[in-house]
XYZ file of C-alpha atoms in Angstrom:
522
model
C 0.000 0.000 0.000
C 2.878 2.352 0.799
C 4.331 1.847 -2.698
C 0.944 2.556 -4.318
C 0.525 5.723 -2.237
C 4.066 6.784 -3.164
C 3.321 6.185 -6.852
C 0.223 8.392 -6.853
C 1.983 11.052 -4.786
C 4.790 11.166 -7.349
C 2.619 11.075 -10.471
C 0.080 13.596 -9.167
C 2.688 16.166 -8.140
C 1.908 19.519 -9.872
C 4.632 19.428 -12.563
C 4.178 15.719 -13.298
C 0.389 16.127 -13.436
C 0.726 18.984 -15.948
C 2.951 16.769 -18.061
C 0.419 13.919 -18.061
C -2.425 16.286 -18.985
C -0.372 17.607 -21.929
C 0.987 14.204 -22.948
C -2.254 12.250 -22.825
C -4.242 15.196 -24.166
C -1.992 15.702 -27.193
C -2.188 11.999 -28.081
C -5.960 11.910 -27.596
C -6.332 14.992 -29.799
C -4.153 13.575 -32.583
C -5.896 10.202 -32.457
C -9.318 11.868 -32.636
C -8.188 14.064 -35.546
C -6.890 11.089 -37.530
C -9.976 9.028 -36.723
C -12.536 11.742 -37.650
C -10.636 12.954 -40.744
C -10.714 9.441 -42.201
C -14.332 8.766 -41.194
C -15.775 12.017 -42.599
C -13.769 12.333 -45.821
C -16.093 11.554 -48.783
C -13.115 10.909 -51.078
C -12.038 8.010 -48.813
C -15.473 6.421 -48.356
C -14.484 3.194 -50.142
C -11.570 2.696 -47.752
C -13.669 3.672 -44.735
C -16.255 1.063 -45.762
C -13.783 -1.626 -44.707
C -14.791 -0.874 -41.131
C -13.758 0.648 -37.803
C -10.258 -0.834 -38.144
C -9.399 1.718 -40.870
C -10.195 4.764 -38.750
C -8.423 3.181 -35.759
C -5.267 2.496 -37.775
C -5.268 6.055 -39.123
C -5.622 7.648 -35.688
C -2.904 5.420 -34.213
C -0.634 6.094 -37.207
C -0.798 9.834 -36.611
C 0.159 9.332 -32.939
C 3.101 7.152 -34.022
C 4.305 9.928 -36.333
C 4.154 12.334 -33.365
C 6.140 9.960 -31.144
C 8.576 9.231 -33.971
C 9.405 12.938 -34.149
C 10.078 13.051 -30.375
C 11.794 9.718 -29.627
C 15.326 10.868 -30.560
C 15.217 14.347 -29.032
C 15.705 13.269 -25.364
C 18.970 11.503 -26.296
C 20.434 14.595 -28.012
C 22.621 15.140 -24.970
C 24.646 18.028 -26.414
C 21.495 20.033 -27.119
C 20.131 19.232 -23.652
C 23.445 20.338 -22.158
C 22.963 23.845 -23.573
C 19.244 23.972 -22.792
C 20.042 23.315 -19.114
C 21.828 26.681 -19.066
C 18.733 28.603 -20.202
C 15.617 29.773 -18.359
C 13.808 26.754 -19.832
C 15.527 24.548 -17.248
C 13.175 25.996 -14.606
C 10.138 25.013 -16.674
C 11.264 21.723 -18.220
C 13.157 19.090 -16.167
C 15.888 18.362 -18.719
C 17.590 16.029 -16.226
C 14.616 13.677 -16.711
C 15.416 13.240 -20.414
C 15.844 9.451 -20.225
C 12.567 9.126 -18.305
C 10.826 11.108 -21.066
C 12.517 8.925 -23.698
C 10.937 5.891 -22.008
C 7.478 7.516 -21.926
C 7.692 8.147 -25.670
C 8.768 4.522 -26.157
C 5.821 3.229 -24.085
C 3.466 5.395 -26.131
C 4.946 4.044 -29.357
C 4.404 0.491 -28.138
C 0.729 1.093 -27.329
C -0.077 2.795 -30.637
C 1.998 0.247 -32.586
C -0.199 -2.527 -31.198
C -3.368 -0.601 -32.109
C -2.015 0.276 -35.564
C -0.787 -3.257 -36.305
C -3.882 -5.165 -35.159
C -6.114 -2.676 -36.999
C -4.138 -3.176 -40.208
C -4.291 -6.972 -39.947
C -8.067 -6.625 -39.803
C -7.878 -4.172 -42.730
C -5.945 -6.686 -44.828
C -8.361 -9.507 -44.096
C -11.380 -7.290 -44.866
C -9.721 -5.948 -48.044
C -9.367 -9.505 -49.332
C -12.955 -10.389 -48.373
C -14.224 -7.317 -50.254
C -11.884 -8.160 -53.184
C -10.172 -4.777 -52.935
C -6.671 -6.228 -52.754
C -5.013 -9.498 -51.784
C -3.813 -9.518 -48.184
C -0.502 -11.277 -48.902
C 0.344 -8.607 -51.505
C -0.193 -5.815 -48.955
C 1.787 -7.773 -46.342
C 4.872 -8.712 -48.291
C 4.997 -6.732 -51.567
C 3.788 -3.255 -50.611
C 6.452 -0.954 -49.070
C 4.134 -0.263 -46.120
C 3.893 -3.960 -45.282
C 7.637 -4.578 -45.677
C 8.763 -1.615 -43.581
C 6.037 -2.308 -41.010
C 7.202 -5.888 -40.384
C 10.846 -4.812 -40.204
C 9.933 -2.204 -37.575
C 7.974 -4.797 -35.579
C 10.998 -7.126 -35.506
C 13.339 -4.304 -34.451
C 10.934 -3.172 -31.728
C 10.759 -6.717 -30.342
C 14.577 -6.783 -30.079
C 14.962 -3.264 -28.710
C 12.193 -3.407 -26.114
C 13.195 -6.785 -24.672
C 16.902 -5.901 -24.455
C 16.082 -2.533 -22.845
C 14.663 -4.225 -19.743
C 16.662 -3.404 -16.614
C 17.638 -7.036 -15.938
C 19.053 -7.399 -19.473
C 20.914 -4.080 -19.291
C 22.532 -5.070 -15.998
C 23.548 -8.552 -17.158
C 24.658 -7.620 -20.684
C 24.850 -3.914 -21.414
C 26.410 -4.711 -24.790
C 23.208 -6.492 -25.886
C 21.196 -3.405 -25.028
C 23.732 -1.118 -26.696
C 23.895 -2.928 -30.034
C 20.165 -3.656 -30.390
C 19.396 -0.007 -29.628
C 21.532 0.991 -32.597
C 19.018 -0.815 -34.814
C 17.094 2.424 -34.298
C 18.818 3.732 -37.452
C 17.084 1.082 -39.580
C 13.851 1.586 -37.631
C 13.791 5.333 -38.316
C 14.542 4.837 -42.018
C 11.600 2.429 -42.209
C 9.400 4.898 -40.323
C 10.211 7.744 -42.713
C 9.475 5.568 -45.781
C 6.536 3.617 -44.328
C 3.937 5.516 -46.386
C 5.719 4.944 -49.722
C 3.301 3.210 -52.084
C 0.368 4.913 -50.351
C -2.231 2.595 -48.842
C -4.668 5.520 -48.444
C -6.048 6.452 -51.894
C -9.130 8.319 -53.064
C -12.195 6.484 -54.428
C -11.671 5.016 -57.904
C -15.077 6.346 -58.984
C -13.681 9.904 -58.746
C -11.213 9.290 -61.567
C -7.479 8.569 -61.309
C -6.680 7.614 -57.727
C -4.374 9.904 -55.806
C -2.639 9.518 -52.470
C -4.394 11.238 -49.588
C -2.264 10.425 -46.589
C -1.284 12.752 -43.758
C 2.288 13.139 -45.085
C 3.355 13.077 -41.443
C 6.934 12.142 -42.405
C 7.436 15.817 -43.292
C 7.505 16.748 -39.584
C 8.580 13.369 -38.194
C 11.878 13.515 -40.078
C 12.951 16.714 -38.279
C 13.670 14.728 -35.124
C 16.045 12.561 -37.170
C 17.706 15.590 -38.789
C 18.379 17.173 -35.382
C 19.782 13.866 -34.094
C 22.021 13.551 -37.172
C 23.694 16.893 -36.416
C 23.963 15.815 -32.768
C 25.929 12.732 -33.818
C 28.182 14.792 -36.080
C 28.947 17.139 -33.170
C 29.744 14.156 -30.928
C 32.139 12.756 -33.519
C 33.976 16.059 -33.972
C 34.315 16.670 -30.207
C 35.417 13.128 -29.410
C 38.311 13.321 -31.897
C 39.987 16.233 -30.118
C 43.453 15.190 -28.801
C 43.247 13.200 -25.538
C 46.156 11.692 -23.625
C 46.082 9.240 -20.681
C 48.569 10.469 -18.083
C 48.047 8.077 -15.166
C 46.151 4.939 -14.130
C 45.539 3.981 -10.479
C 44.343 0.517 -9.509
C 42.156 0.825 -6.364
C 40.758 -1.939 -4.112
C 37.348 -3.505 -4.857
C 38.168 -3.602 -8.601
C 37.987 0.171 -9.066
C 40.183 1.952 -11.632
C 41.086 5.642 -11.666
C 42.096 7.120 -15.034
C 43.766 10.516 -15.363
C 43.892 12.158 -18.784
C 44.539 15.530 -20.362
C 42.375 17.140 -23.037
C 43.008 20.874 -23.539
C 39.645 21.455 -25.246
C 37.708 19.866 -22.373
C 36.072 22.437 -20.049
C 33.718 21.230 -17.312
C 32.000 21.992 -14.013
C 32.069 19.979 -10.795
C 29.447 17.222 -10.805
C 29.272 16.760 -14.589
C 29.840 13.516 -16.504
C 31.308 12.390 -19.815
C 31.029 9.544 -22.306
C 34.126 7.424 -22.804
C 35.102 5.246 -25.765
C 38.180 3.030 -26.088
C 38.474 1.808 -29.718
C 40.826 -0.992 -28.667
C 37.976 -2.440 -26.558
C 35.067 -1.454 -28.812
C 34.831 1.117 -31.595
C 31.086 1.548 -31.131
C 30.497 1.458 -27.383
C 30.302 4.729 -25.421
C 29.807 4.524 -21.658
C 28.939 7.339 -19.214
C 31.224 8.053 -16.253
C 31.146 10.838 -13.694
C 34.091 13.242 -13.642
C 35.818 12.853 -10.272
C 38.386 15.630 -10.611
C 37.680 19.320 -9.968
C 38.021 22.057 -12.604
C 41.071 23.418 -10.699
C 42.916 20.084 -10.980
C 45.658 19.918 -13.664
C 44.055 16.742 -15.064
C 40.642 15.168 -15.670
C 39.841 11.905 -13.881
C 37.152 9.221 -13.824
C 36.678 6.246 -11.488
C 35.477 3.007 -13.093
C 34.367 -0.155 -11.316
C 34.895 -3.497 -13.081
C 31.374 -4.900 -13.284
C 30.823 -5.866 -16.938
C 32.472 -6.951 -20.178
C 33.494 -3.442 -21.237
C 35.013 -2.400 -17.901
C 36.796 -5.738 -17.477
C 38.312 -5.498 -20.973
C 39.266 -1.894 -20.284
C 41.113 -3.026 -17.152
C 42.960 -5.598 -19.263
C 44.166 -3.112 -21.899
C 45.240 -0.720 -19.125
C 47.174 -3.520 -17.411
C 45.204 -3.200 -14.167
C 44.889 -6.944 -13.691
C 48.673 -7.358 -13.709
C 50.334 -7.081 -10.248
C 52.274 -3.795 -10.294
C 52.591 -0.461 -8.559
C 49.372 1.289 -7.469
C 49.855 4.355 -9.713
C 51.537 3.845 -13.081
C 51.560 4.634 -16.781
C 51.121 1.526 -18.985
C 53.759 0.934 -21.679
C 51.148 0.898 -24.452
C 48.474 3.485 -23.856
C 45.180 2.794 -25.637
C 43.506 5.576 -27.593
C 40.865 7.348 -25.538
C 37.895 9.243 -26.962
C 35.888 11.597 -24.770
C 32.523 13.216 -25.472
C 31.229 15.798 -23.049
C 30.952 17.199 -20.532
C 27.235 16.902 -19.829
C 25.201 18.517 -17.094
C 23.660 16.718 -14.129
C 21.613 17.871 -11.118
C 24.749 17.665 -8.950
C 26.366 20.635 -10.699
C 23.622 22.858 -9.223
C 24.585 21.956 -5.658
C 26.038 25.430 -5.012
C 22.592 27.011 -5.469
C 21.506 25.786 -1.998
C 22.286 26.994 1.524
C 22.521 23.361 2.652
C 23.540 20.388 0.514
C 23.012 16.764 1.513
C 25.079 14.474 -0.690
C 24.187 10.768 -0.638
C 26.350 8.270 -2.517
C 26.223 4.464 -2.557
C 29.478 2.654 -3.326
C 30.942 3.889 -6.622
C 27.933 6.258 -6.734
C 30.059 8.602 -4.636
C 31.954 9.702 -7.754
C 29.854 12.827 -8.608
C 30.431 14.128 -5.097
C 34.194 13.613 -5.242
C 34.391 16.380 -7.825
C 32.021 18.592 -5.808
C 33.923 18.051 -2.538
C 37.198 18.892 -4.264
C 35.640 21.997 -5.748
C 34.395 23.055 -2.306
C 37.948 22.717 -0.996
C 39.317 24.868 -3.837
C 36.602 27.484 -3.258
C 37.501 27.774 0.430
C 41.209 27.780 -0.329
C 40.845 30.558 -2.914
C 38.147 32.466 -0.914
C 35.558 32.330 -3.689
C 32.043 33.490 -2.769
C 29.346 30.819 -2.538
C 25.734 30.543 -1.393
C 26.500 27.144 0.177
C 26.704 27.274 4.010
C 26.718 23.605 5.073
C 27.416 20.227 3.465
C 26.325 16.868 4.888
C 28.043 14.007 3.057
C 26.605 10.474 3.387
C 28.552 7.584 1.917
C 26.948 4.139 2.101
C 29.406 1.300 1.368
C 29.042 -2.450 1.266
C 32.645 -3.374 2.119
C 35.619 -1.785 3.863
C 37.797 -1.831 0.733
C 35.563 0.832 -0.797
C 36.747 3.371 1.776
C 40.187 3.534 0.164
C 38.827 5.045 -3.065
C 38.703 8.595 -1.693
C 40.230 8.223 1.736
C 43.057 10.688 1.062
C 40.605 13.263 -0.333
C 38.260 12.962 2.650
C 41.141 13.248 5.127
C 42.413 16.396 3.384
C 38.978 17.992 3.386
C 38.366 17.103 7.023
C 41.718 18.472 8.143
C 41.700 21.709 6.125
C 38.208 23.088 6.771
C 38.356 26.873 7.101
C 34.981 26.951 8.869
C 34.311 24.429 11.615
C 31.257 22.290 10.926
C 30.960 23.404 7.289
C 31.493 19.864 6.000
C 30.406 16.762 7.921
C 31.031 13.159 6.929
C 28.615 10.315 7.645
C 30.119 7.000 6.556
C 27.918 3.879 6.707
C 29.046 0.280 6.323
C 26.238 -2.134 5.402
C 27.955 -5.551 5.156
C 28.718 -7.919 8.018
C 32.246 -7.642 9.360
C 34.607 -10.556 9.787
C 35.531 -11.473 13.354
C 39.154 -10.376 12.840
C 37.964 -6.949 11.636
C 35.700 -6.586 14.666
C 38.587 -7.424 17.003
C 40.784 -4.859 15.222
C 38.082 -2.184 15.672
C 37.702 -2.984 19.372
C 41.465 -2.823 19.987
C 42.135 0.373 17.983
C 38.964 2.314 18.755
C 39.422 2.570 22.514
C 41.791 5.525 22.739
C 42.250 6.575 19.120
C 40.798 9.872 17.930
C 40.503 8.475 14.401
C 38.138 5.838 13.061
C 39.983 2.483 12.646
C 38.292 1.742 9.296
C 38.464 5.106 7.501
C 41.190 6.904 9.476
C 38.844 9.910 9.639
C 37.808 11.846 12.732
C 34.180 11.108 11.771
C 33.122 7.704 13.077
C 31.812 4.922 10.830
C 28.171 3.897 11.373
C 27.003 0.319 10.834
C 23.807 -0.386 8.923
C 21.781 2.033 6.798
C 20.947 5.650 7.669
C 17.402 6.532 8.703
C 16.902 9.590 6.525
C 13.531 10.350 8.084
C 15.261 10.974 11.421
C 18.179 12.756 9.708
C 15.876 15.276 8.010
C 13.763 15.755 11.151
C 16.828 16.554 13.296
C 18.141 18.891 10.607
C 14.829 20.790 10.423
C 14.738 21.234 14.191
C 18.327 22.488 14.231
C 17.598 25.000 11.445
C 14.397 26.231 13.116
C 16.181 26.689 16.440
C 18.901 28.770 14.796
C 21.682 26.421 15.923
C 22.486 24.974 12.499
C 22.986 28.207 10.532
C 23.923 30.825 13.139
C 23.432 34.430 12.093
C 20.708 33.569 9.558
C 17.272 35.218 9.716
C 14.812 32.474 10.700
C 12.075 34.103 8.632
C 14.019 33.584 5.395
C 13.437 30.431 3.351
C 16.220 27.859 3.571
C 16.914 25.673 0.545
C 18.116 22.145 1.309
C 19.202 20.216 -1.769
C 19.372 16.411 -1.445
C 21.566 14.929 -4.190
C 21.670 11.176 -4.688
C 23.648 8.780 -6.845
C 23.105 5.045 -6.460
C 20.518 2.248 -6.836
C 16.955 3.301 -7.698
C 15.505 1.315 -4.766
C 16.983 3.685 -2.187
C 16.181 6.664 -4.427
C 12.438 5.983 -4.153
C 12.432 5.774 -0.353
C 14.775 8.764 -0.078
C 12.476 10.876 -2.256
C 9.507 9.956 -0.049
C 11.398 11.170 3.050
C 12.419 14.386 1.248
C 8.785 15.121 0.378
C 7.751 14.489 3.981
C 10.420 16.851 5.305
C 9.494 19.671 2.905
C 7.832 22.679 4.549
C 7.070 26.319 3.801
C 10.110 27.785 5.559
C 12.533 24.960 4.803
C 12.375 23.747 1.217
C 13.801 20.263 0.610
C 14.401 19.271 -3.017
C 15.456 15.836 -4.315
C 17.814 15.328 -7.260
C 18.947 11.983 -8.660
C 21.774 11.393 -11.097
C 20.629 10.040 -14.487
C 22.847 8.586 -17.197
């Protein structure tokens, strides 16, 4: 029941509700237009006489043209990157571009089923009325050929896009999704041959379709220029300068690219032709703009990352930081904006990372350190950093960074660490903690002054305590209590925790203290 309530709360939120009204309304309007236009056109009465299936197929076809024009736009990441910098970002949640891409795909699936089943009935009825043989429409007409090709491609793309398939074999998802090129070509040429013709009694038959390809193709044209831009940017000179092999199968890659300018919290797409010429994978930038290099942290969890580790020599016992003898060619596309880059627009930032999901916040934490060091003005007053790890080896990824930040804070209490360990500890580890934790001022696992917590954080209690501290004036001393305080909660990690975290954020939100939730999307 709680999940159902959470679903309705999320979908009926003002902005989401407005989207659904527009989205469902626009499809209903287009379907009705296509349906009525076919039904009431006297020049198409012979075709309409086939039955309700004709008007249904026409209405659904118009909706498919609409979705076909939109389906590629959410994955034009360079265009979205620039749109995030405009005033439109306050009106349109560009960070939800992949979610919108999925909604368009779901819509296409629904109207494809309506369109396809209606046409099968059309073909059968056309043969019964001796208008045309069904097999000829199916296999000889361009509409039938392109339609069946698109159905096959959709079956492959939709099944491989399921989360379980993506997690087990990302390469399967990646390659089947590139069948979209053939799909879009079929979509643009689907009406060739013209199934919709005027009555023969009116003289020479002429095509009277909607010619929807004329606006549908613009989505493909925009995407084409997007791909050209990606190719040009990715071929700018890039040089690997250092590779660090961390515990828990994590790799840190340093590289230089003079043309690459970015902000803290952004991400990039990485391609290594020696591993795969076609595959591009997203990784968060873990360095700060002030660093003399650009870095990413990559965890070995799939075929691509394991092969990348091989070509970098990370699976060969050697020194922790090194430069391989044969450096593979690296191609970089980006950077691209994420919600995390807006963290400095809040008075209070709560950063929550799970495992390798801490990477966006590494760049932000470094940037905070540089801002304090160089006395740069910032709206940000407090940072609460939560890192939830499964094993103790994960702590070594950014241990040196966290120690530096903890030791060099210019303002006491500005940055607080909350480290949580979720896995069961071995008996020897427990004994080590007991022995070393008695008189030491540093945590025996992380070597930080902040103590490690065991289990998962209760964010409901965390937000409640924070609200009380803000309202009492203890948390932000010197701040007018009557002013609104913005608390940004930024999360990167599994979607399961994201859902529960968002529920707690919504509960904590109030008129004087505004909590906002932001999740990283790739």
